[in-house]
Structure formats: C-alpha cells, structure tokens
XYZ file of C-alpha atoms in Angstrom:
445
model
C -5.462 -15.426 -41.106
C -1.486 -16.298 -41.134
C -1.012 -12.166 -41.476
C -3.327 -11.851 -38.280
C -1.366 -14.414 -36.524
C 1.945 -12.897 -37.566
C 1.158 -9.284 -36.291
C -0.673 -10.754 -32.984
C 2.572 -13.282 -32.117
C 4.854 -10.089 -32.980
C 2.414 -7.608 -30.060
C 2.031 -10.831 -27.878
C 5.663 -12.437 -27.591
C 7.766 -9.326 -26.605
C 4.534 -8.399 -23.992
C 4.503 -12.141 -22.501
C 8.334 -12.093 -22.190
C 7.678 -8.713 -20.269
C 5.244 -10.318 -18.477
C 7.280 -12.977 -17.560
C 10.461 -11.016 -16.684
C 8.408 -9.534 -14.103
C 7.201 -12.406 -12.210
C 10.756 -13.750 -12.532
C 11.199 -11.246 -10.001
C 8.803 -12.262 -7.757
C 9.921 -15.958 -8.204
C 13.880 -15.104 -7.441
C 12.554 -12.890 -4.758
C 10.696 -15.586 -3.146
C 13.291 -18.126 -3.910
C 16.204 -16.744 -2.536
C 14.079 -15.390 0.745
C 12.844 -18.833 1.028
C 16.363 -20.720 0.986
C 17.476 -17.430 3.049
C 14.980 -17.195 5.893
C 12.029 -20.023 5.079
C 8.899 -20.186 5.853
C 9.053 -16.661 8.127
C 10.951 -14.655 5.588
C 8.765 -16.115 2.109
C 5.632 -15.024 4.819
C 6.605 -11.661 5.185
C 7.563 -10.906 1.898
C 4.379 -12.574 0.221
C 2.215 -10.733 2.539
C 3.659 -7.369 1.917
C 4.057 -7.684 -2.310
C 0.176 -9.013 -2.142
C -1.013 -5.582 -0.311
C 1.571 -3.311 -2.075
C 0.523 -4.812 -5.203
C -3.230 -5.107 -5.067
C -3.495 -1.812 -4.561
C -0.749 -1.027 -7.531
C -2.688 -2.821 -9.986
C -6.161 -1.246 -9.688
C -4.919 2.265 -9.323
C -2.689 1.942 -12.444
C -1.532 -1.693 -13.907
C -5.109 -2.640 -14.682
C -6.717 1.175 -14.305
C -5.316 3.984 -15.356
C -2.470 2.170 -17.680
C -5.064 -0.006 -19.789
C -7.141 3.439 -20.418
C -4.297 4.917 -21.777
C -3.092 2.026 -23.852
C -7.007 1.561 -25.521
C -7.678 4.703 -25.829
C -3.950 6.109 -27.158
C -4.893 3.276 -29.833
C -8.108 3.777 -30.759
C -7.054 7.311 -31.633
C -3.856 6.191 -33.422
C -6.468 3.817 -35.484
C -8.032 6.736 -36.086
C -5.125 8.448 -37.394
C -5.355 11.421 -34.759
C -2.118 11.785 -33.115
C -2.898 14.912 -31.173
C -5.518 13.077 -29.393
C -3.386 10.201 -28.706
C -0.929 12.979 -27.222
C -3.490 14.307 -24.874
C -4.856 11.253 -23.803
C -1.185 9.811 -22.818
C -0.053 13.219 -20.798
C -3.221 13.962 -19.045
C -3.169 9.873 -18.126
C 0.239 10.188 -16.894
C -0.314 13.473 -14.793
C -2.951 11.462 -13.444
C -1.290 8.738 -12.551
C 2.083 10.216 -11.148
C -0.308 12.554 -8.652
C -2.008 9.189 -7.705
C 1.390 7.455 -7.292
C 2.825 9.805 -4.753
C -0.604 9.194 -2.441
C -0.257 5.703 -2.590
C 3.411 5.038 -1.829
C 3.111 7.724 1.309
C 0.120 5.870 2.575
C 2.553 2.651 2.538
C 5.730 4.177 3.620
C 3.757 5.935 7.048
C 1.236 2.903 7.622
C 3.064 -0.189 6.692
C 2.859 -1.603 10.080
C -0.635 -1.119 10.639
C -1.617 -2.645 7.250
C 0.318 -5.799 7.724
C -1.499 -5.905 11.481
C -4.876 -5.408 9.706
C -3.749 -8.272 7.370
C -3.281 -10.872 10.122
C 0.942 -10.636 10.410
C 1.735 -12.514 13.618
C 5.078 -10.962 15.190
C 7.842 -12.679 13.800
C 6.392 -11.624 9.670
C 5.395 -8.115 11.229
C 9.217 -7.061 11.976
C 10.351 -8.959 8.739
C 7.637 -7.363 6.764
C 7.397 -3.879 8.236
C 10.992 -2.530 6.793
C 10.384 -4.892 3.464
C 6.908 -2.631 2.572
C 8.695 0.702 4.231
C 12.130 -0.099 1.248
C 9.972 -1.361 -1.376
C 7.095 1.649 -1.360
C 9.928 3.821 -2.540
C 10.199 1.868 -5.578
C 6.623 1.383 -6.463
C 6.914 5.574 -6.916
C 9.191 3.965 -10.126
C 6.905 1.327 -10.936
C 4.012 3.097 -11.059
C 5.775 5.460 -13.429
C 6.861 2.280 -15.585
C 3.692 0.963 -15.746
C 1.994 4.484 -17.023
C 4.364 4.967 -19.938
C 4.357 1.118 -20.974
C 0.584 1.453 -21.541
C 1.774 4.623 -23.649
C 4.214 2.400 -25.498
C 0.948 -0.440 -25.768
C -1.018 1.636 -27.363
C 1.520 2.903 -29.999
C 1.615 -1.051 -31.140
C 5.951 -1.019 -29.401
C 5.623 -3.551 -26.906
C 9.631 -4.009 -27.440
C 10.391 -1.044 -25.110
C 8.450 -1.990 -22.007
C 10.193 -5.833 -22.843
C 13.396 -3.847 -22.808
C 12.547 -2.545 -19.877
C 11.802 -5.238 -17.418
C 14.624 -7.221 -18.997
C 16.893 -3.874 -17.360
C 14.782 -4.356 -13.880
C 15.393 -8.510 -13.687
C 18.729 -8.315 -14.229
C 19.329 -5.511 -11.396
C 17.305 -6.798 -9.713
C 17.928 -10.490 -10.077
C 22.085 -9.330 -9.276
C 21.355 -7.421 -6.294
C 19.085 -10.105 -4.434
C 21.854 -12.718 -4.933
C 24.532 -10.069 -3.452
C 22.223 -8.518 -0.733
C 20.000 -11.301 0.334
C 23.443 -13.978 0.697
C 25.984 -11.156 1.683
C 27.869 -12.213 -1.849
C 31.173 -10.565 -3.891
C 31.954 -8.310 -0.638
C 27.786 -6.505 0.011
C 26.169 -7.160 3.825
C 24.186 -10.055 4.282
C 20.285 -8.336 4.546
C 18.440 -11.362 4.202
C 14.541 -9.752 3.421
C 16.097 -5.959 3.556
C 18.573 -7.159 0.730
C 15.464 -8.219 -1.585
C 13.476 -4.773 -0.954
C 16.731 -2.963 -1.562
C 16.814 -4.811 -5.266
C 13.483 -4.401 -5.920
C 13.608 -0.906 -5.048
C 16.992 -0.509 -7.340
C 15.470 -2.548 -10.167
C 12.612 -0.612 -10.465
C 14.609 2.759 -10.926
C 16.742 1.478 -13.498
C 13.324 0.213 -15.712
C 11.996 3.724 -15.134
C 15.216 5.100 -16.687
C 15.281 3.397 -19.091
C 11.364 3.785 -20.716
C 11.977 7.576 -20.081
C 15.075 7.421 -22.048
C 13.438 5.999 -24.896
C 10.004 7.858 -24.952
C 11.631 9.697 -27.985
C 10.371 6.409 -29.946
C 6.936 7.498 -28.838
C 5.474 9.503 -32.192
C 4.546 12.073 -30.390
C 5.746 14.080 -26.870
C 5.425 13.430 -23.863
C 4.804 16.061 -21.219
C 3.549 17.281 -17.816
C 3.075 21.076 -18.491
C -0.411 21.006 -20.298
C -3.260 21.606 -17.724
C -5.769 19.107 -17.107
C -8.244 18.936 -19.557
C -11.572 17.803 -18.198
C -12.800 16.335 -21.471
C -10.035 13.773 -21.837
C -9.813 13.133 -18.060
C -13.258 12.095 -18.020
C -12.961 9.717 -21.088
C -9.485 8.270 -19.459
C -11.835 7.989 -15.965
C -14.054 5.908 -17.786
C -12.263 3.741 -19.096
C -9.888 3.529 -15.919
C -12.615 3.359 -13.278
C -14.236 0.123 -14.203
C -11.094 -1.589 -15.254
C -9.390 -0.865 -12.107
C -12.790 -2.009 -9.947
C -12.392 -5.347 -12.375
C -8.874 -5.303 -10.799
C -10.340 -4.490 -7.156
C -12.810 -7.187 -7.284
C -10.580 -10.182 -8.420
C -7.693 -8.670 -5.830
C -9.023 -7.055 -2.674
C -11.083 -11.101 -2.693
C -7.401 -12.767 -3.742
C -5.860 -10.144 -0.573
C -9.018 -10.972 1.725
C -8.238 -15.201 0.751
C -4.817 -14.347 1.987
C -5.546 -12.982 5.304
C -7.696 -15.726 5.621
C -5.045 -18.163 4.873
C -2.294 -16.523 6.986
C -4.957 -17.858 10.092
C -4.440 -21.053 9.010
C -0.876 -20.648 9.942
C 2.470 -20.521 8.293
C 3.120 -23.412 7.040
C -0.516 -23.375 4.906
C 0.340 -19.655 4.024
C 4.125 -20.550 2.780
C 3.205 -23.087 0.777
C 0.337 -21.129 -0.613
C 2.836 -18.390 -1.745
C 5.273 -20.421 -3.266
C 2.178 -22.223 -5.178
C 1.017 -18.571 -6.079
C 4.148 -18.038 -7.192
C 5.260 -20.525 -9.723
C 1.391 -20.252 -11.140
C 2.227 -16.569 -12.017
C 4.402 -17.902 -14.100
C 1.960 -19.075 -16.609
C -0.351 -16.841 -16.354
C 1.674 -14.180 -17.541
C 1.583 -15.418 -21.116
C -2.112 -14.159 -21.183
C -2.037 -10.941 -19.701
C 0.874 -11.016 -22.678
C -2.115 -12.289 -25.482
C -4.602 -9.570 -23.569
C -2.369 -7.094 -24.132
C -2.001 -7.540 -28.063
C -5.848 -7.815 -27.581
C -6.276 -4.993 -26.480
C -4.060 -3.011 -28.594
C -5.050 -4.646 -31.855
C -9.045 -4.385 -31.129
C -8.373 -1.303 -30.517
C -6.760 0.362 -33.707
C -9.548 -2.304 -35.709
C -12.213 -0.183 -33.804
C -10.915 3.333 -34.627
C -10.452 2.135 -38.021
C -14.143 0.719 -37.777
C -13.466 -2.616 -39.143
C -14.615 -4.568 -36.528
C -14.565 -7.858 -37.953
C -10.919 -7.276 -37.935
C -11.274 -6.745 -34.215
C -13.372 -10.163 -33.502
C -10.642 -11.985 -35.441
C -7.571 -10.617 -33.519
C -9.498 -11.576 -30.061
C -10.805 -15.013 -31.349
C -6.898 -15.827 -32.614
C -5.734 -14.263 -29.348
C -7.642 -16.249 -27.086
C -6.845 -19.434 -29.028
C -2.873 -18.889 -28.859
C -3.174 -17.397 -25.173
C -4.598 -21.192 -24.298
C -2.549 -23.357 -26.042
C 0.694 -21.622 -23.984
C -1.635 -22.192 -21.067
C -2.640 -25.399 -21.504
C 1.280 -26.503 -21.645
C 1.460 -25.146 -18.313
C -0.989 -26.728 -16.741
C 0.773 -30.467 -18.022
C 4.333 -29.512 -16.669
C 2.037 -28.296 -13.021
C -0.015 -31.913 -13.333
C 3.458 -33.962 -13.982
C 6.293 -31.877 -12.727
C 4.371 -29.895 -9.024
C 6.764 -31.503 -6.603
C 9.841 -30.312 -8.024
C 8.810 -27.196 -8.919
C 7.925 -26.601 -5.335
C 10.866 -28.028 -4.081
C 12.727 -24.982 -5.757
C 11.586 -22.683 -3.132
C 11.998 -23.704 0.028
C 14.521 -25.566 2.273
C 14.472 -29.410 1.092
C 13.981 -30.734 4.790
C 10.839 -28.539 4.521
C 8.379 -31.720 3.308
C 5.635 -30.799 4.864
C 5.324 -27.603 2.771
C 6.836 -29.496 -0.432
C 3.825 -31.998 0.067
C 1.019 -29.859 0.710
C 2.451 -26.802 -2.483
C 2.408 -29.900 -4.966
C -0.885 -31.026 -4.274
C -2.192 -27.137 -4.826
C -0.095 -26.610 -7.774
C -1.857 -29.767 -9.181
C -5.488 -28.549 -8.503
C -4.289 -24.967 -9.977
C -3.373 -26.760 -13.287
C -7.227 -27.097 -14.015
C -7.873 -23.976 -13.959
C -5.412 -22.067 -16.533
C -6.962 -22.299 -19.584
C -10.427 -20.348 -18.521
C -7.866 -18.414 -17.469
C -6.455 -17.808 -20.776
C -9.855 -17.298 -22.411
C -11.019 -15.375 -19.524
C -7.862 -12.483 -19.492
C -7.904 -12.018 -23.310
C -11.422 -11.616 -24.536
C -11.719 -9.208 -21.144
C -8.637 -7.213 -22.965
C -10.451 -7.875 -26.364
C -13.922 -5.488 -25.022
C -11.249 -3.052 -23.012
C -9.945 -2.462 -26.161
C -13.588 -2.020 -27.838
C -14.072 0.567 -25.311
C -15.906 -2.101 -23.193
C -14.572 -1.797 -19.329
C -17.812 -1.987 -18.110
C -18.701 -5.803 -18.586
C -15.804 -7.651 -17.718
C -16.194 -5.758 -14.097
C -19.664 -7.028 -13.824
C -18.113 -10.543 -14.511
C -15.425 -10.454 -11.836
C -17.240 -8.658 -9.560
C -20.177 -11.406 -9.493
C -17.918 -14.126 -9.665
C -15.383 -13.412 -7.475
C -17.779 -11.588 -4.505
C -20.821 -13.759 -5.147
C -19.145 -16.757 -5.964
C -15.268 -17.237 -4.627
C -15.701 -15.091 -1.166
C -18.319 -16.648 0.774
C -17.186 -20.158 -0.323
C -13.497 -18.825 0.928
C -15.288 -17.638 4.037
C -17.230 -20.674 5.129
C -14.134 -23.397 4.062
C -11.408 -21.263 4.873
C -12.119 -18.838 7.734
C -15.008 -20.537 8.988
C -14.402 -24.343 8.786
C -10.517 -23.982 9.042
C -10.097 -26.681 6.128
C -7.116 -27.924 4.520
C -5.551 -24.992 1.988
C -6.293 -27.274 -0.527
C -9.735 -26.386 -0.294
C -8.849 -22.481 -1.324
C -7.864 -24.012 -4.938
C -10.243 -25.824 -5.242
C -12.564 -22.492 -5.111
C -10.574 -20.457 -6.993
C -11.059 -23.327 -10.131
C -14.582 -22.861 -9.853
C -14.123 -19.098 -10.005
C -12.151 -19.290 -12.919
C -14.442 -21.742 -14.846
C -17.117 -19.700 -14.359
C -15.979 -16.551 -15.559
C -14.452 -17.840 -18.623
C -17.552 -19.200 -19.236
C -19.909 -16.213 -18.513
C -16.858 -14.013 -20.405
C -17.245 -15.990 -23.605
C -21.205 -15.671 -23.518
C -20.965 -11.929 -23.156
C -17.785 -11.299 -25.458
C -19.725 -12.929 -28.228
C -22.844 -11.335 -27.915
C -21.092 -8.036 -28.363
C -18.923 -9.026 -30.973
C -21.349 -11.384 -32.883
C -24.210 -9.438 -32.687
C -23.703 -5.685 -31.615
C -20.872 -5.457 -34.235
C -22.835 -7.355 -37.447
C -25.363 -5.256 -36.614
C -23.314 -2.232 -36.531
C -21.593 -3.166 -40.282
C-alpha cells in the first residue's frame, strides 16, 4: 500500500505543481489586469481565455493529449516501445495540423466570437487585440500540451513541471513589466498580459522540445500517417475531448449568460473562477498519475494493481481538496479582495459569497476528475462522456437557462447549480467506475 502511495505522490506532486503553475498564470494575469484596468479589463480578458481555452482543451488538453498519454502507457506496460513511438508521432502530427486551424480561426475571427459571446463595447476593443496576441501563443501551447502527454505516458511528469515553471516565470516577469510599464517597458495594460502569455508559452515549448531526448524513444514528424494508430488515438481522443466539450462549451454558454447580467456579476464571477482553479488543479494533478499508472497496470494486465492506484488516487486527490474548500469557507473575502481594486466592495461582497458556495463542491470534484482519469487510462473514454454530457446538458444547462438567462437571478444562483452538477457526477462516476473495476475486472482475472 505505502509503495503504491509512494510511486502515486512521486507521478501526482510534480503534475499538481504543473498544474498549479499554470493557473498561477491565469491568477497573476487576472490580478494584475484587475488592479490595472478593473472590472473592464478582468472582463475582457476572462471572456477571451474562456473561448480560447474551451476550445484548446477539447481539441488537445483533454483530447488528443490524454490519448497519447494512455495509450503511450499502456504500450510501455506492455513493454512495446515501437508502439509507444508510433502512437506519440502520429498523435503529435495530429495535433500540430489541428493547432494551426484553430489559432487561424482565432487570429481572423476574434471579434466576431467575442460579439457572439455577448462582449458589450468597452470588453470588445479590450478583448479583440488580447485573443488576436494570445492565439499566436496557443500555436506553442498546443505544442506543449501534445508532448507533455508524451512525457505522461513515459511515467516523467518532472519535464512538463519543468516546463510550466519556465512559462510562469516569463510570464509572471513580463506581465509585471508590460501590464505596469515597469524597469523602463511601455505601459500595455491588457496588450502587456497577451504579450507575456504569448512569450511564456514559447519559452515552455522550448524547453519540452529541448528535452524530448529524455523521451526513450524519438520523436518525429516524417513517418506518414498510419491509419491503424490514428484510429486507435481517435478513439480514445474523440470521446475524451466531447467529455471536455460537454463540461466547457455549458461552462462557456454559463458565461455568456452571465456577461448579461452585467459586469459587475461577470467580474466577480471571474475572479471567483479564478482562485477556485486553484484547487482544482491538484486533481487534474491525482488524474493524471491515474491515468498513467492504470494504464501501465492494464498493459501489464494486473488490474487489481490498477483499481488500487485509482482508489488511493481519488482518496489523496480529496483530502488536498477538501483543505481547499476550509481556507474558501473561512478565508473568501480576502482572497477576493486580492483581485480587484479595494474600493470595489460591491464585487468583493458578492465573489466571497460565491467562493463560499464553490467550497461545497470540491471534493466530488476530486473524486469525480480522478476515477474519470482512472477508466481513460483503462482505455475507458467512453463513460465518463456519457456522465458529463448528461449531467452537465441535462442537468446544469437548463437550470442555468431558466435562473440565469431567464429569471435574471443573483450570480449566486449559477454556484449554486454548478454544486449540484458536481455532486451528481461524482456520484454517478463512482457507481460506474466501480462496476467496471469491481466487477468487469474480477471477472476478467
């Protein structure tokens, strides 16, 4: 058991710090844009990382990336490194041509999506040139994201840590120089954080290339797609990235909804978003390990191994959790108060009583992200995108609708749905998750 522990805490802590390094970024974006140009400027640069990223994370973050990282480790448990090989390039050569379409689509249209999202004016103008800076860098962070899940599945989470600890402190540099016009750069207010984004990203790219030689096998874009492993990688991808587009395309439609409610509801919605990312990322961080460790148990067939990595997993990925929901409960005023100008109250008041609703809802959460890692890892994309997908379109969207775009309610009202989303899939997640892993796999040994 301690062994299990050991390996899953040395997978999980580098990938939750990695996690966490990159919603620093968000955070010190939104932070210093928020002290810089308030409500407007955290508006317009909450709108455009929602759409940019949506979209991001169910082509690759959550698609294509988490094919490559379970099935580059199922083969690895398998002890086949040339499949591991041509499941990583032919992933990649996917996912760069898929990269290029995406960031065009946002460099060309970025002011007719942020119209289509509900951008009054003022956030348009702020948030046009923000998306138009920062789609160039998502070409980078696409690319990141593709050979981290390489990296994943090769049980080195280290490098991708390394990595984002490269982009945060760019990053993190450049936004206190370019968004405050400090040590001699132009003040650029919103430009100045898109600008270190952009920069950031770059740099993590460089970095993960630099090192792929710790990869045990090679990396390249010359072999021709093979149809075989492109339709294995599809499989996996497609239903893991429709998981992603159900929980996000209903998180991006809430949004929309929200920005109708005006900006002071939106702002202090963001910032709430914001600081809750925080805590979350520990259990993408535990799904991760998951997903990697369930992974090489199934190639290696020994898939009691497998139910006890995702059963310790889960456990660890809700204590951290559950932490985080006392310090939101005890500590939501200040925490809010970080992020925007203190003579702000009304969107101090209204972010602390969110961020105290949110707290209820983090360790389903937990439970919820890993044991949907644990089945990816089995092989298993299919299920948890029934369970979002029913939860989050059934469930969270027409109660969003009615309360929210309908009714006009307090934003207060949008956490409170998004609890009983959360609840509900952890619950229906644990149901399925052990009838596959206590049944189909005793059966199976």
């Amino acid at each position: 058991m301690f062994k299990k522990i050991k390996e899953i805490i040395r997978l999980a802590i580098p990938a939750v710090a990695e996690m966490i390094l990159y919603m620093l970024i968000w955070v010190f974006d939104t932070l210093m844009v928020g002290k810089s140009a308030g409500q407007v400027g955290v508006s317009a640069v909450g709108l455009s990382s929602e759409v940019m990223y949506t979209f991001l994370n169910i082509l690759i973050g959550m698609g294509l990336s988490i094919s490559i990282t379970s099935l580059v480790a199922r083969a690895l448990g398998e002890r086949n490194s040339p499949k591991a090989n041509e499941f990583a390039n032919q992933g990649i050569k996917l996912g760069v041509f898929i990269s290029f379409a995406l960031c065009l689509i946002f460099f060309i249209f970025s002011k007719q999506i942020l119209k289509i999202a509900g951008a009054d004016d003022q956030v348009l103008h702020l948030g046009n040139s923000y998306m138009k800076i920062c789609s160039i860098g998502m070409i980078f962070n696409m690319w990141s994201n593709l050979l981290s899940g390489v990296y994943r599945g090769c049980k080195d989470t280290k490098t991708p840590l390394l990595g984002a600890l490269i982009l945060n402190i760019v990053n993190i540099s450049l936004d206190y120089c370019l968004i405050f016009g400090k040590f001699g750069f132009p003040q650029m207010g919103v430009n100045g954080a898109a600008i270190a984004t952009t920069l950031g990203n770059i740099a993590c790219f460089a970095l993960l290339f630099y090192k792929r030689k710790n990869i045990p096998f090679k990396i390249s874009l010359k072999d021709k797609f093979n149809l075989r492993e492109d339709k294995e990688l599809l499989g996996l991808a497609i239903p893991s990235g429709l998981q992603e587009a159900a929980f996000s395309i209903v998180r991006l439609l809430g949004v929309m909804m929200v920005m109708r409610l005006g900006s002071l509801a939106f702002s202090a919605n963001q910032i709430v978003i914001t600081i809750e990312s925080i805590s979350f990322m520990p259990g993408w961080g535990f799904a991760i390990a998951a997903t990697a460790l369930v992974g090489h148990s199934v190639g290696e067939k020994d898939y009691k191994k497998a139910r006890e990595y995702a059963n310790i997993s889960s456990f660890l990925a809700s204590a951290v959790m559950g932490f985080f929901a006392l310090v939101f409960l005890f500590f939501a005023k200040d925490l809010v108060g970080m992020f925007i100008k203190h003579e702000e109250v009304d969107v101090i008041k209204l972010g602390a009583t969110c961020l105290m609703i949110g707290a209820i809802q983090q360790i389903p959460m937990a439970v919820d992200m890993v044991l949907s890692g644990a089945l990816k890892g089995a092989g298993d994309s299919k299920t948890p995108f029934v369970i979002v997908l029913i939860c989050n379109w059934l469930v969270r969207l027409p109660l969003m609708w009615y309360f929210i775009y309908y009714k006009r309610e307090s934003i207060i009202y949008f956490w409170i749905i998004t609890s009983i989303q959360w609840w509900l899939e952890g619950i229906v997640m644990t149901i399925l998750y052990r009838r596959k892993f206590y049944k189909t796999y005793v059966e199976i040994q």
